[in-house]
Amino acid sequence: MQTEKITFTGHNGHRLAARLDMPRGPHLGTALFAHCFTCSKDIPAARRIAGRLAAMGIAVLRFDFTGLGHSEGEFENTSFSSNVDDLVLAAEYLAARDMPAGLLIGHSLGGAAVLKAASRINSAKAVVTIGAPFDPKQVTRNFEGAISKIIKDGMAEVCLGGRPFKIAREFIEDISKSELAPAIAGLKRALLVLHAPRDTVVSIDNAAEIFMAAKHPKSFVTLDDADHLITRATDAEYAAGVIAAWASRYLDLTPPAPPIGAPEGVVRVREADPDGYLQDITSGPYHHALADEPIAYGGTNRGMSPYGFLSAGLGACTSMTIRMYARRKKWPLERVWVDVTHDKVHAQDAEAGQKAQKIDCFKREIHLSGDLDDAQRKRLLEIADKCPVHKTLLHSSRIETMLAE
């Protein structure tokens, strides 16, 4: 993705710092991301989720709430309601750039904020919460020992995540009056609830209450043993993949016409781990896969190898070609599956005295089930060689390579 640093005006006139993560390909939709309480737009979970969405054509605006990160203002002068106001203003900024936010994503207290703000953002079609509290005032558990002092003195300094923050009486009063149940019941947007059962900061019970209060369409996906901040890369990437797949059902992600000479569109392969070999692969806005190398070859084995994808292409095309032929002939083929293996073998036709060569050998084992006679089975085996990918691998192809500007 390519990231643009921007600022926009917050609820009290301060400039709020933001990052707009744009797809390197066609821009198909826009999302707005709200971070957790006292966090910032640059937490790993936000970056990874933004990157995954950008890979499928969805731009993401993530910003620092007033008084946090690189934004102006003082945190002690903010409240849950002011966070909601900042979200609405962020959506207005996007709309002014002709990039209306169709997807709202909120992490922890940011999740509560997007639930509250959704009714004021007309462009929003879908909402995602990650580890969000059903009752926003639950956030005060992080500094409950200081609440009496805050109420008495009007303000007190507390330590959150190893950093000092000033909390004002107005924050306590505002968040105590904030109820999400009416907002969730009247959401009128698709809702995806992501939560980890072992979350020790916001318990899984909150996810259940949010889910039960919402009307359909709604979905719930567990994040298993992830922590509250989704600090592990694998957990963040899993959440991002779920959000991307789910959002495509509710957002109009109509891709542009494919380039001339590329009838199936562009397959984009983006490096996902510069320290390893993991690759993020997208084919248009709807299809996503990971490529990697086995651990024995220095990879992390989180996706098929490049030769695995070649084998998959051959197997898939073979199966489709056999099915197409049997369907046209109205033959009783019930199931077909193809096992493909790949190896390098010595070429047998090298002339005497030539240096030994190795060529790629793909072995296909075709399984056919159904009441087929021997002649039909033999013919389907012959048809397998008509598979277009088989022909592509068997004959030479031309690869044109150029350096992008």
PDB file of N, CA and C in Angstrom, residues 8 20 30 61 88-101 123:
ATOM      1  N   PHE A   8      -6.842  16.586   9.558  1.00  0.00           N
ATOM      2  CA  PHE A   8      -8.171  17.161   9.400  1.00  0.00           C
ATOM      3  C   PHE A   8      -8.577  17.764  10.744  1.00  0.00           C
ATOM      4  N   LEU A  20      -3.710   7.860   5.469  1.00  0.00           N
ATOM      5  CA  LEU A  20      -4.652   7.313   4.497  1.00  0.00           C
ATOM      6  C   LEU A  20      -3.900   6.275   3.677  1.00  0.00           C
ATOM      7  N   THR A  30     -13.729   2.422   0.689  1.00  0.00           N
ATOM      8  CA  THR A  30     -12.998   3.130   1.744  1.00  0.00           C
ATOM      9  C   THR A  30     -13.474   2.665   3.117  1.00  0.00           C
ATOM     10  N   LEU A  61      -8.550   4.961   6.295  1.00  0.00           N
ATOM     11  CA  LEU A  61      -8.127   6.140   7.060  1.00  0.00           C
ATOM     12  C   LEU A  61      -8.051   5.743   8.525  1.00  0.00           C
ATOM     13  N   VAL A  88     -16.969  11.032  13.213  1.00  0.00           N
ATOM     14  CA  VAL A  88     -17.904  11.603  12.240  1.00  0.00           C
ATOM     15  C   VAL A  88     -17.191  12.633  11.364  1.00  0.00           C
ATOM     16  N   LEU A  89     -16.322  13.449  11.972  1.00  0.00           N
ATOM     17  CA  LEU A  89     -15.579  14.444  11.209  1.00  0.00           C
ATOM     18  C   LEU A  89     -14.572  13.779  10.263  1.00  0.00           C
ATOM     19  N   ALA A  90     -14.010  12.647  10.683  1.00  0.00           N
ATOM     20  CA  ALA A  90     -13.114  11.898   9.795  1.00  0.00           C
ATOM     21  C   ALA A  90     -13.890  11.393   8.582  1.00  0.00           C
ATOM     22  N   ALA A  91     -15.109  10.910   8.820  1.00  0.00           N
ATOM     23  CA  ALA A  91     -15.951  10.436   7.716  1.00  0.00           C
ATOM     24  C   ALA A  91     -16.314  11.592   6.786  1.00  0.00           C
ATOM     25  N   GLU A  92     -16.562  12.771   7.357  1.00  0.00           N
ATOM     26  CA  GLU A  92     -16.878  13.941   6.524  1.00  0.00           C
ATOM     27  C   GLU A  92     -15.670  14.348   5.677  1.00  0.00           C
ATOM     28  N   TYR A  93     -14.471  14.222   6.252  1.00  0.00           N
ATOM     29  CA  TYR A  93     -13.256  14.516   5.491  1.00  0.00           C
ATOM     30  C   TYR A  93     -13.157  13.583   4.279  1.00  0.00           C
ATOM     31  N   LEU A  94     -13.414  12.294   4.515  1.00  0.00           N
ATOM     32  CA  LEU A  94     -13.345  11.331   3.422  1.00  0.00           C
ATOM     33  C   LEU A  94     -14.403  11.626   2.359  1.00  0.00           C
ATOM     34  N   ALA A  95     -15.606  11.962   2.813  1.00  0.00           N
ATOM     35  CA  ALA A  95     -16.671  12.264   1.862  1.00  0.00           C
ATOM     36  C   ALA A  95     -16.313  13.470   1.006  1.00  0.00           C
ATOM     37  N   ALA A  96     -15.648  14.474   1.624  1.00  0.00           N
ATOM     38  CA  ALA A  96     -15.244  15.676   0.881  1.00  0.00           C
ATOM     39  C   ALA A  96     -14.210  15.351  -0.188  1.00  0.00           C
ATOM     40  N   ARG A  97     -13.481  14.255   0.006  1.00  0.00           N
ATOM     41  CA  ARG A  97     -12.503  13.820  -1.004  1.00  0.00           C
ATOM     42  C   ARG A  97     -13.108  12.815  -1.971  1.00  0.00           C
ATOM     43  N   ASP A  98     -14.433  12.696  -1.937  1.00  0.00           N
ATOM     44  CA  ASP A  98     -15.156  11.750  -2.785  1.00  0.00           C
ATOM     45  C   ASP A  98     -14.728  10.315  -2.501  1.00  0.00           C
ATOM     46  N   MET A  99     -14.492  10.028  -1.213  1.00  0.00           N
ATOM     47  CA  MET A  99     -14.112   8.694  -0.767  1.00  0.00           C
ATOM     48  C   MET A  99     -14.989   8.305   0.427  1.00  0.00           C
ATOM     49  N   PRO A 100     -16.303   8.243   0.261  1.00  0.00           N
ATOM     50  CA  PRO A 100     -17.186   7.966   1.396  1.00  0.00           C
ATOM     51  C   PRO A 100     -16.843   6.645   2.077  1.00  0.00           C
ATOM     52  N   ALA A 101     -16.850   6.663   3.405  1.00  0.00           N
ATOM     53  CA  ALA A 101     -16.490   5.469   4.177  1.00  0.00           C
ATOM     54  C   ALA A 101     -17.650   4.479   4.188  1.00  0.00           C
ATOM     55  N   SER A 123     -22.865   7.028   4.759  1.00  0.00           N
ATOM     56  CA  SER A 123     -22.221   6.179   3.753  1.00  0.00           C
ATOM     57  C   SER A 123     -21.887   4.787   4.278  1.00  0.00           C
TER      58      SER A 123
END
